[in-house]
Short mmCIF file of C-alpha atoms and ligand atoms in Angstrom, two decimals:
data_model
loop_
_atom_site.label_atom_id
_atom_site.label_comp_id
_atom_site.label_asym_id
_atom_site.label_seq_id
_atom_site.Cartn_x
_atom_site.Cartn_y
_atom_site.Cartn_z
CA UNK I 1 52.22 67.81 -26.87
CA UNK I 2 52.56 69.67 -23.60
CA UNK I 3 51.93 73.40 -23.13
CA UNK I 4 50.55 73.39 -19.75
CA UNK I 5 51.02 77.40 -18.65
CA UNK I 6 54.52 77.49 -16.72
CA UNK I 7 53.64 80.61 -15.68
CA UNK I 8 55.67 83.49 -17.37
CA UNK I 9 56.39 81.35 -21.22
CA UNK I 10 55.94 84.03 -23.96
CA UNK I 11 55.46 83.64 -27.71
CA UNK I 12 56.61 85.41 -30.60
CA UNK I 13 53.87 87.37 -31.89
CA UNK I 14 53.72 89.35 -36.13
CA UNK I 15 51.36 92.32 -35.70
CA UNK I 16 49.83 93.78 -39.08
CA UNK I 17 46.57 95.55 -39.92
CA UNK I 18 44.95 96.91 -43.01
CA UNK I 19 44.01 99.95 -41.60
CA UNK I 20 46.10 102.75 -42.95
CA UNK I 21 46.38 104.95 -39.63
CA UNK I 22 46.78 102.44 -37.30
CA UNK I 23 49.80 101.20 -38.85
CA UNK I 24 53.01 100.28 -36.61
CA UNK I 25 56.69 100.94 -37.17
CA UNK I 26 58.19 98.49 -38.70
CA UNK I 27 60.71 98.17 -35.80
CA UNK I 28 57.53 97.37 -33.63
CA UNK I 29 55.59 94.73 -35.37
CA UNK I 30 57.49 92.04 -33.79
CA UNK I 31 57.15 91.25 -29.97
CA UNK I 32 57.38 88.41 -27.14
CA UNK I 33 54.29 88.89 -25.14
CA UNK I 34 53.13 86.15 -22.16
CA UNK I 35 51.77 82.93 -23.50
CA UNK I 36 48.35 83.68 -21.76
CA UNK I 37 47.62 86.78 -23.06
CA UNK I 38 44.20 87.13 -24.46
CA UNK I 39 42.45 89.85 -26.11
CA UNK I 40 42.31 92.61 -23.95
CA UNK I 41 46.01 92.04 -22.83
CA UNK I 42 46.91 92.60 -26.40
CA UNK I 43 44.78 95.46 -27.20
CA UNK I 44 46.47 97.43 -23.79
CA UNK I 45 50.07 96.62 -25.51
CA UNK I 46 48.84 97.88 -28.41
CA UNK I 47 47.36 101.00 -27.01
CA UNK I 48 50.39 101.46 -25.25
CA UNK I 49 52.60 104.63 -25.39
CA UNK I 50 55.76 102.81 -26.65
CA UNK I 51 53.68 101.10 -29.36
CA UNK I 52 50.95 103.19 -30.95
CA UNK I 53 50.11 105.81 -28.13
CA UNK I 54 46.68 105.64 -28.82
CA UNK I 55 44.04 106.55 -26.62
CA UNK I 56 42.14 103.20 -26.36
CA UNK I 57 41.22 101.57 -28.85
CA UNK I 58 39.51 98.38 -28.43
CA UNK I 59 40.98 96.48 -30.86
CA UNK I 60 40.04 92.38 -31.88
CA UNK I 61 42.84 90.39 -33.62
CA UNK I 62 42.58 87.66 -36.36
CA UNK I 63 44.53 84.58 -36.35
CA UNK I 64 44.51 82.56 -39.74
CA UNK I 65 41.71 84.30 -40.55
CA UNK I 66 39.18 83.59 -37.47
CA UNK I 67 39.22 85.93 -34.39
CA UNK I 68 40.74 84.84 -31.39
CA UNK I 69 38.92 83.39 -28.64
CA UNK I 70 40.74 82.88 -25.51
CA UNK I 71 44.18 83.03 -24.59
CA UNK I 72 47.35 82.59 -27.64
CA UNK I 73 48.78 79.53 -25.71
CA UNK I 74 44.83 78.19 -25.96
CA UNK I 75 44.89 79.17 -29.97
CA UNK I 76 48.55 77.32 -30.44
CA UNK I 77 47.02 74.09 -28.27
CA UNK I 78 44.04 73.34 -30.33
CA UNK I 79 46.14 73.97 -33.20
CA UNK I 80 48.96 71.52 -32.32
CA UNK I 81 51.48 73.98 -32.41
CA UNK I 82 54.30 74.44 -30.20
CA UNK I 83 55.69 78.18 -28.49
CA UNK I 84 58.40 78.06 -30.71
CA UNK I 85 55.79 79.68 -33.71
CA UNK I 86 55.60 83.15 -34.33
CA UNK I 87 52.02 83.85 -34.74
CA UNK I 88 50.84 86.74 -37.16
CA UNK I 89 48.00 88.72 -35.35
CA UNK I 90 45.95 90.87 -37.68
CA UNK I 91 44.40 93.97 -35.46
CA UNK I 92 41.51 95.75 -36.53
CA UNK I 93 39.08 97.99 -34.36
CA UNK I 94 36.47 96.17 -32.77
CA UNK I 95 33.26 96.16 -33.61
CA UNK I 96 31.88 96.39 -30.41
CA UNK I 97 31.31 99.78 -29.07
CA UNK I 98 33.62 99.88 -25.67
CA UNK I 99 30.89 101.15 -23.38
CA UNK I 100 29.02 98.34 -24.06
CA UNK I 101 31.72 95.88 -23.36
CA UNK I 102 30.64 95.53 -19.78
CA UNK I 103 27.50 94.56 -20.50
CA UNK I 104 29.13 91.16 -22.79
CA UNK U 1 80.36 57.67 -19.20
CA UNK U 2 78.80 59.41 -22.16
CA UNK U 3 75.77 61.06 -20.76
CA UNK U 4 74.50 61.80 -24.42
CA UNK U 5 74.43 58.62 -25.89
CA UNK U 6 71.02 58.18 -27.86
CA UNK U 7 68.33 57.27 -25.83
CA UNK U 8 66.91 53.98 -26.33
CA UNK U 9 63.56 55.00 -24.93
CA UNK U 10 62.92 58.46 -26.73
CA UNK U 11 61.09 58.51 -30.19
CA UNK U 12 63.71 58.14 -32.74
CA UNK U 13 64.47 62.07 -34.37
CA UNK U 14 63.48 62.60 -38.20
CA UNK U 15 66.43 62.94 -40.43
CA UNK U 16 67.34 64.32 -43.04
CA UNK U 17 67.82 62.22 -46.82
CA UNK U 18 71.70 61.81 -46.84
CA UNK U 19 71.60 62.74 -50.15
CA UNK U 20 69.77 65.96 -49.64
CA UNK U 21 72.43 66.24 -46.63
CA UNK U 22 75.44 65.34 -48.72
CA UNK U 23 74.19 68.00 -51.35
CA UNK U 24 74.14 70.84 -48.91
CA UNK U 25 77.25 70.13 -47.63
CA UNK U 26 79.50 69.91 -50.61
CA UNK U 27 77.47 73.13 -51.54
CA UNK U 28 77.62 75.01 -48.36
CA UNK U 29 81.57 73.81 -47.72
CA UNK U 30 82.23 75.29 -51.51
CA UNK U 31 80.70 78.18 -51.10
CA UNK U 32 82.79 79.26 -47.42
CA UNK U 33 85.96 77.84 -48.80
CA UNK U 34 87.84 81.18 -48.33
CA UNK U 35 85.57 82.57 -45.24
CA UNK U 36 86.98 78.98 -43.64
CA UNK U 37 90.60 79.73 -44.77
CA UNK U 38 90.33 83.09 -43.28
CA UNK U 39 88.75 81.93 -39.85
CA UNK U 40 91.58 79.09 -39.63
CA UNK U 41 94.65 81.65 -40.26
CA UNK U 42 93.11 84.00 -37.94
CA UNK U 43 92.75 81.64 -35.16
CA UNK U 44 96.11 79.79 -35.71
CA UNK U 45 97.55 83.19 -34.42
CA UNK U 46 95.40 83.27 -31.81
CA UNK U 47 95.05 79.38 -30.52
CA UNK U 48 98.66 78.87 -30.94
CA UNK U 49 101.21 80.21 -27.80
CA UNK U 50 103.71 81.54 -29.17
CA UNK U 51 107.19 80.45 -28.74
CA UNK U 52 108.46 81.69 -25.70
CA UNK U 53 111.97 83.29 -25.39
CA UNK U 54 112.32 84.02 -21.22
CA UNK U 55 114.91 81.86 -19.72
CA UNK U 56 113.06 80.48 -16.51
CA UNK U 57 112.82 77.59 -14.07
CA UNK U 58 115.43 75.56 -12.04
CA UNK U 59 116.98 72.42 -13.22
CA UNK U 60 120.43 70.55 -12.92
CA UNK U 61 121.53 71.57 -16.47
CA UNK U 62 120.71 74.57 -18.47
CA UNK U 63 122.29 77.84 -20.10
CA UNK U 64 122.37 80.53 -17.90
CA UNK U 65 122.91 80.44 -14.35
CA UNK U 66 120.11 81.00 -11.52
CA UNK U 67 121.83 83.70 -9.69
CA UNK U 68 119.23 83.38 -6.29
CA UNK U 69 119.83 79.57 -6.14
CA UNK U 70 123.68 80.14 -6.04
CA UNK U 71 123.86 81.02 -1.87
CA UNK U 72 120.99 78.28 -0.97
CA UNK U 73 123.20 75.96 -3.43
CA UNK U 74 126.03 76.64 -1.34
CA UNK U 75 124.73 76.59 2.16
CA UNK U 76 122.96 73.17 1.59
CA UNK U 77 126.54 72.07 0.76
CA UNK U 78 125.78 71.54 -3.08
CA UNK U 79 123.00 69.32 -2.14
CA UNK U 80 120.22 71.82 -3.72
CA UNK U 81 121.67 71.48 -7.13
CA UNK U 82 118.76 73.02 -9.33
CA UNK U 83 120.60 76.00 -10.62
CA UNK U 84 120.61 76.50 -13.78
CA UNK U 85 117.77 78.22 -16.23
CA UNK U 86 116.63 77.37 -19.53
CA UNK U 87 114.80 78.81 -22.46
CA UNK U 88 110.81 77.67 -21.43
CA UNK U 89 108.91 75.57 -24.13
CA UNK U 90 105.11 76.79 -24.24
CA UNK U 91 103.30 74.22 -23.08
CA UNK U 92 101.34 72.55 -25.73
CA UNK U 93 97.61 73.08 -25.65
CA UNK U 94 94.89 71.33 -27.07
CA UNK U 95 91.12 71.88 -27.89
CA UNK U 96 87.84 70.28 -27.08
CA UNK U 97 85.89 72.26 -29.31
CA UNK U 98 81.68 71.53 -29.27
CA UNK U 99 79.81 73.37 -31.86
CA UNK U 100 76.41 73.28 -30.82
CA UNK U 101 73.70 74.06 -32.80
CA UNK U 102 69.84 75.33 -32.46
CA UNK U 103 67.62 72.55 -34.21
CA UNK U 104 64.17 74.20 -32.74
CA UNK U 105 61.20 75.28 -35.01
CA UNK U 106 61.70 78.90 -34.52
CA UNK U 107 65.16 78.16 -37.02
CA UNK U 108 62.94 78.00 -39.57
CA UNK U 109 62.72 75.39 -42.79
CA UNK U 110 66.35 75.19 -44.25
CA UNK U 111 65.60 74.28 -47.62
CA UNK U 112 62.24 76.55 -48.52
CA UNK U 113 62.87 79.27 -46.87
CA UNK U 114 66.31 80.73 -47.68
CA UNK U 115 66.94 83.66 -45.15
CA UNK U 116 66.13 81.12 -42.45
CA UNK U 117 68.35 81.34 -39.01
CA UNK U 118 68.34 77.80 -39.36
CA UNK U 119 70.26 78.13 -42.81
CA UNK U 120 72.84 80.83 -42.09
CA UNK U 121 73.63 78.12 -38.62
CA UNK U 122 73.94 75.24 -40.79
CA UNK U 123 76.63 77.34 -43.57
CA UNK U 124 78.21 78.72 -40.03
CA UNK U 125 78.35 75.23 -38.79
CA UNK U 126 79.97 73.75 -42.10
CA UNK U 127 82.14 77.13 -42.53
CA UNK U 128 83.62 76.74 -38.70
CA UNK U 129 84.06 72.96 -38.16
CA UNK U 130 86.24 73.10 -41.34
CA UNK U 131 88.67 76.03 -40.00
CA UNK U 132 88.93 74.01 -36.88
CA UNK U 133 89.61 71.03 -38.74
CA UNK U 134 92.13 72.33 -40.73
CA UNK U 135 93.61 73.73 -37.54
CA UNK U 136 94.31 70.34 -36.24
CA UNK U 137 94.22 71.65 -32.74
CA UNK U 138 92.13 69.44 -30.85
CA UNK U 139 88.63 67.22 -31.28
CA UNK U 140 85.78 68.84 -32.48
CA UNK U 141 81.89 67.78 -31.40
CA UNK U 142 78.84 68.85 -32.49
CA UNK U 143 75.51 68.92 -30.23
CA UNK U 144 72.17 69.58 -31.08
CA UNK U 145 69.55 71.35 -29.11
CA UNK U 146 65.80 72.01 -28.54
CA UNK U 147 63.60 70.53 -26.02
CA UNK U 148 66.52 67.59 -25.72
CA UNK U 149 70.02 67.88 -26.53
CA UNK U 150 71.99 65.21 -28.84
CA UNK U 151 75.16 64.23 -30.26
CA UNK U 152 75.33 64.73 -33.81
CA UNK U 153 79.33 64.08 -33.92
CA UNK U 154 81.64 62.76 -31.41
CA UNK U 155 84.55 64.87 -29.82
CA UNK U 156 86.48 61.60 -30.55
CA UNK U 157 85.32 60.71 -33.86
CA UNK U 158 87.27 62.44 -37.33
CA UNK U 159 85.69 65.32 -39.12
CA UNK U 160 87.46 64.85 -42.41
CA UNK U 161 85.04 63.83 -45.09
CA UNK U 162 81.82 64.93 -46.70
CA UNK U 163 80.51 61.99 -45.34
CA UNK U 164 80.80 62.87 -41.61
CA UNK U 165 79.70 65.90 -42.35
CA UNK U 166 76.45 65.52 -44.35
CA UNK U 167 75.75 62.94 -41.27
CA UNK U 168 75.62 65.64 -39.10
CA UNK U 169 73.61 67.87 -41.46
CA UNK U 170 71.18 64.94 -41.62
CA UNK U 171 70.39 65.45 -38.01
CA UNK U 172 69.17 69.29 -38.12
CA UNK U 173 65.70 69.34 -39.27
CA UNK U 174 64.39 72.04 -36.75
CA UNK U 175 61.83 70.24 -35.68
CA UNK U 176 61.95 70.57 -32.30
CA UNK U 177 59.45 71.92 -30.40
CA UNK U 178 60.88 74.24 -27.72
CA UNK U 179 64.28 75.63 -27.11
CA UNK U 180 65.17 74.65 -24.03
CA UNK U 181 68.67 76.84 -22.92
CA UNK U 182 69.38 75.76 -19.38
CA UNK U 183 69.33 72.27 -20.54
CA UNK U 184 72.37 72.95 -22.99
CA UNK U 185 74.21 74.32 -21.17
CA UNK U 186 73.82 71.59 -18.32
CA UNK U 187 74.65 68.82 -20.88
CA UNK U 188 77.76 71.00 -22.15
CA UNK U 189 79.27 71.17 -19.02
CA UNK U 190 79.11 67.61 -17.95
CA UNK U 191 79.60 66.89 -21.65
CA UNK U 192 82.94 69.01 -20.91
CA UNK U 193 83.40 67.13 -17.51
CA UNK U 194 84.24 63.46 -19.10
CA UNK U 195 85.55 64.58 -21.88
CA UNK U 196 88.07 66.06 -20.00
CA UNK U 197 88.51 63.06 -17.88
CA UNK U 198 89.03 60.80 -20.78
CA UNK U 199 91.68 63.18 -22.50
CA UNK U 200 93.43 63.65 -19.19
CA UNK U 201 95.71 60.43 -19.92
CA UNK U 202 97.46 61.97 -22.44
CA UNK U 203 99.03 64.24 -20.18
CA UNK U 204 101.27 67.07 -20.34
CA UNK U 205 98.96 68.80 -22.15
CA UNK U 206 96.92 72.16 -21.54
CA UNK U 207 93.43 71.74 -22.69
CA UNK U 208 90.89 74.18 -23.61
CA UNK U 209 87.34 73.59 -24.12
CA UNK U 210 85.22 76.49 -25.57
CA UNK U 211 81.03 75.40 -26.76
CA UNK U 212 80.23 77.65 -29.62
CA UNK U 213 76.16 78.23 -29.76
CA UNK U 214 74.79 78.56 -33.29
CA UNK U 215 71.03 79.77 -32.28
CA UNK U 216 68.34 82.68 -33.13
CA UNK U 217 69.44 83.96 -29.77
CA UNK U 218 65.24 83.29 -28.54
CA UNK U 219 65.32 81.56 -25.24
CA UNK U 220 62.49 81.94 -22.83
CA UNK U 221 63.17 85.05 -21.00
CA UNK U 222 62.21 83.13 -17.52
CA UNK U 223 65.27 81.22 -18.04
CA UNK U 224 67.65 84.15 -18.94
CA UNK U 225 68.28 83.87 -14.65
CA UNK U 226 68.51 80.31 -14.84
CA UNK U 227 71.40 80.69 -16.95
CA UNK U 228 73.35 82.76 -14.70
CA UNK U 229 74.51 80.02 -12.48
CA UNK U 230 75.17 77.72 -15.01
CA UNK U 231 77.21 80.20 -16.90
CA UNK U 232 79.30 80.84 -13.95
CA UNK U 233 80.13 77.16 -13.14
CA UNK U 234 80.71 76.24 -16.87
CA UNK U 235 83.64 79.84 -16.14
CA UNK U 236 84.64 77.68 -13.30
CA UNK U 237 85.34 74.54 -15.01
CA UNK U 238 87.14 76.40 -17.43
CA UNK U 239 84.88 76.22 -20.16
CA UNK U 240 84.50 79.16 -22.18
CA UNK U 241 80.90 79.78 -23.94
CA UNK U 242 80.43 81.96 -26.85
CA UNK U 243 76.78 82.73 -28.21
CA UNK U 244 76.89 83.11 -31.79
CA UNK U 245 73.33 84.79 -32.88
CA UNK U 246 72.04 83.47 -36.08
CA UNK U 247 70.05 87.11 -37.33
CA UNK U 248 69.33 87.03 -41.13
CA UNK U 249 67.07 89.93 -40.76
CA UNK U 250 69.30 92.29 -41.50
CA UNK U 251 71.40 92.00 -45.23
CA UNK U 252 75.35 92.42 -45.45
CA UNK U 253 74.97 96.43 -45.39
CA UNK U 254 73.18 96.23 -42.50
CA UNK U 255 69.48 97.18 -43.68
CA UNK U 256 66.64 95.56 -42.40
CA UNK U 257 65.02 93.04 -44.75
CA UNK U 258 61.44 93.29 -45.45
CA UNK U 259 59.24 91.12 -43.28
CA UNK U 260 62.21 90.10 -40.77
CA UNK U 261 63.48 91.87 -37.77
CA UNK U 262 66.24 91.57 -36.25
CA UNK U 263 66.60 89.88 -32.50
CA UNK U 264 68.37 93.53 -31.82
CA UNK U 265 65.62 95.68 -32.14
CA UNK U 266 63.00 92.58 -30.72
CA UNK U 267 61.17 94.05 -27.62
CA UNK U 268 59.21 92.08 -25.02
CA UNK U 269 55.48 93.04 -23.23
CA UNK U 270 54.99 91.97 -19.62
CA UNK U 271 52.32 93.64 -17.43
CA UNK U 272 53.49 95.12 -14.18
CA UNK U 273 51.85 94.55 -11.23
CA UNK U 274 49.75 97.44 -11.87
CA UNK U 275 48.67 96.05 -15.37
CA UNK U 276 50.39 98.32 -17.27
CA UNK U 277 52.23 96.92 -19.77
CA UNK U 278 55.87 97.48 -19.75
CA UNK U 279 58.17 96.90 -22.84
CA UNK U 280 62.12 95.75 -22.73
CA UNK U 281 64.43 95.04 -25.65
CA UNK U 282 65.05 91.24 -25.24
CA UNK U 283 69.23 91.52 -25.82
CA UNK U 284 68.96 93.64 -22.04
CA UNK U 285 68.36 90.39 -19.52
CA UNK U 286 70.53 87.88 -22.33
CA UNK U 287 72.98 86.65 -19.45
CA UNK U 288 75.39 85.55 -21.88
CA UNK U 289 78.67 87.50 -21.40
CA UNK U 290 80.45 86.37 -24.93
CA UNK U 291 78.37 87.06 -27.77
CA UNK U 292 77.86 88.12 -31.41
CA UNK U 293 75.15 88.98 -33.71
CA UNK U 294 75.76 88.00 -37.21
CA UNK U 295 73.70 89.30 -39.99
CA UNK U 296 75.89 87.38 -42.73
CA UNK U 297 78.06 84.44 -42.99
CA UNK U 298 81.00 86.88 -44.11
CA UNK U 299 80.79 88.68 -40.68
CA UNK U 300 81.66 85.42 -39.02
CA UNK U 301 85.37 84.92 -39.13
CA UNK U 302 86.22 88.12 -38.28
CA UNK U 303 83.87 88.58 -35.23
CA UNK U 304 84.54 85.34 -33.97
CA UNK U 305 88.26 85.53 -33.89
CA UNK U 306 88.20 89.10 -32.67
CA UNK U 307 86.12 87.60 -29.41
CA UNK U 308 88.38 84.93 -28.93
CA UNK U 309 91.19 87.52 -28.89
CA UNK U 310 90.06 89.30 -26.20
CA UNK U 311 89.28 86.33 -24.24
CA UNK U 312 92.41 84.77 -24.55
CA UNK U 313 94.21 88.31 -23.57
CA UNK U 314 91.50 88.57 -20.37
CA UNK U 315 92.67 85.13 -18.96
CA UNK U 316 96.00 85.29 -19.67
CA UNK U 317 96.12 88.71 -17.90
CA UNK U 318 94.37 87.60 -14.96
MG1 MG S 401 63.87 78.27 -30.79
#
């Protein structure tokens, strides 16, 4: 299998939390975002005014259960899967303090 | 040459039991009995030229007289004999019809998962290819898609019995790992080219070719400009492509289901050059000019023929 970056591929990505007031719109819990998005790419959509306007929040997201480490197209590799799935990304607020973040 | 004959060297496809095949479509062909009655009436009307009742042309016999050929009929000393007008026969046209149909892994499981994309293509595909074989107005092909593209049933070959068809069910297992647009089209437009070649001994005959896409409607949004040109030169050729968007997500009144969404309100993220993110709706850069969204098999006949009506009254008024 072959998912070497062409630069600009995007996958289909589920957002849900358990978190009562972080909830989305239903209408927004669905979205294409770039293959090679990682982490902190995600959290900034999230943040973002036409999703929940927040005023950043670090946020970490699960994947099947085990946060994710790298990039999506890095998570969908090791896991044999192709960019045709439509990964469900569980958000919760980070653990990690956001001041201290530039010290990781 | 047929450009889409299997390839020897590529991993054979999976396929589906013929059993399991010949189930779904004696199940799926009962159950859009009447939507496939309904699609084949309406596009009789519009498929068919009417008869026309102009008196025209210039020919040595006819019933009414040519009154502008009478002095050039006379001055050439009866030599340019041509005078006479008669009632013009439409000319007959024929179809090359390809149905071609999304068999990537974002379709979804067809069996397990009911409200699938992959499902509601499958009854469309079943539901159409029997209007247009009851139509009896030309050959009708079906092509498969996803990272390659392949023949699941001839232009040339019959459509007539549950046994073609569930051999062409047999073939869409959405397996395929990518969903690969600009190839498609590509293949449907040289597919289009020999086809055309091959028919062209019949003569005397206008032909039409029109590729139907049965997909989710999720392409790559890179390739949305790739598209362009191909779209352009299939308009060229004369090949008319309509995008039929499989979206289950919403039920037959229109409400959202739970824990779908619909391609219409799907957005996309990029990041600008600034970083920001910056979110679209993904139906804004679709290049395809002819297309429909259907949320239910039942919206199908009517949407489709009311496209192909206004097509037929752009080109014909051009
Ligand atoms: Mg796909």
């Amino acid at each position: 299998m072959d998912h070497s970056t062409e630069s600009g591929a995007q996958v289909r990505v589920t957002f849900t939390t358990q978190e009562e007031d972080i909830q989305l719109d239903e209408s927004k819990r669905q979205l294409l975002v770039p293959a090679d998005i990682r982490r902190y790419g995600l959290s900034r959509i999230l943040n973002s005014e036409s999703m929940l306007d927040t005023n950043s929040i670090p946020f970490d997201f699960l994947v099947n259960g085990s946060f994710l480490r790298g990039s999506l197209e890095e998570y969908l590799n090791a896991n044999g899967l192709s960019l045709e799935t439509n990964i469900t990304l569980q958000y919760v607020r980070s653990l990690i303090p956001p001041t201290y973040e530039a010290s990781f | 040459a047929i450009h889409l004959a299997d390839d020897a060297d590529k991993p054979p496809r999976p396929l589906r039991d013929f059993n399991e095949a010949l189930n779904m479509w004696t199940t799926f062909q009962t159950k859009t009995q009447s939507l496939s009655m309904s699609l084949s009436s309406q596009l009789r009307l519009i498929l068919t030229p009417s008869q026309s009742t102009k008196l025209s042309g210039s020919f040595r016999t006819g019933k009414r007289l040519n009154i502008k050929k009478i002095i050039p009929y006379i001055a050439s000393s009866y030599k340019r004999d041509k005078i006479w007008m008669r009632r013009a026969i439409p000319t007959k046209r024929s179809y090359q019809i390809l149905l071609c149909v999304d068999d990537s892994q974002s379709m979804g499981d067809t069996l397990n998962n009911s409200g699938s994309a992959g499902r509601l293509a499958l009854e469309s595909l079943v539901m159409t290819s029997r209007a247009l074989t009851m139509l009896e107005v030309g050959q009708v092909g079906v092509l498969g898609f996803g990272t390659d593209v392949f023949v699941a049933h001839r232009l040339t070959d019959p459509f007539a019995s549950h046994d073609a068809g569930a051999r062409v069910l047999q073939q869409f297992t959405f397996k395929q790992e990518g969903t690969d647009m600009v190839n498609l089209l590509r293949r449907t437009i040289d597919h289009f080219r020999d086809a055309r070649l091959t028919s062209a001994s019949q003569g005397g005959e206008d032909l039409w070719q029109l590729a139907l896409i049965l997909s989710d409607g999720l392409v790559q949004s890179k390739d949305h400009a790739r598209l362009r040109p191909l779209l352009r030169e299939a308009m060229e050729q004369r090949v008319m492509v309509v995008f039929i968007v499989m979206d289950d997500a919403r039920d037959a009144q229109g409400n959202a289901k739970k824990g779908s969404q619909s391609v219409l309100d799907l957005k996309e993220a990029r990041f600008g050059s600034d970083g920001m993110p910056v979110i679209h709706r993904y139906l804004d850069s679709f290049p395809f000019q002819y297309y429909l969204i259907v949320h239910h098999l039942d919206d199908l006949p009517g949407a489709l023929a009311g496209l192909l009506r206004s097509w037929f009254s752009e080109v014909q008024g051009s």
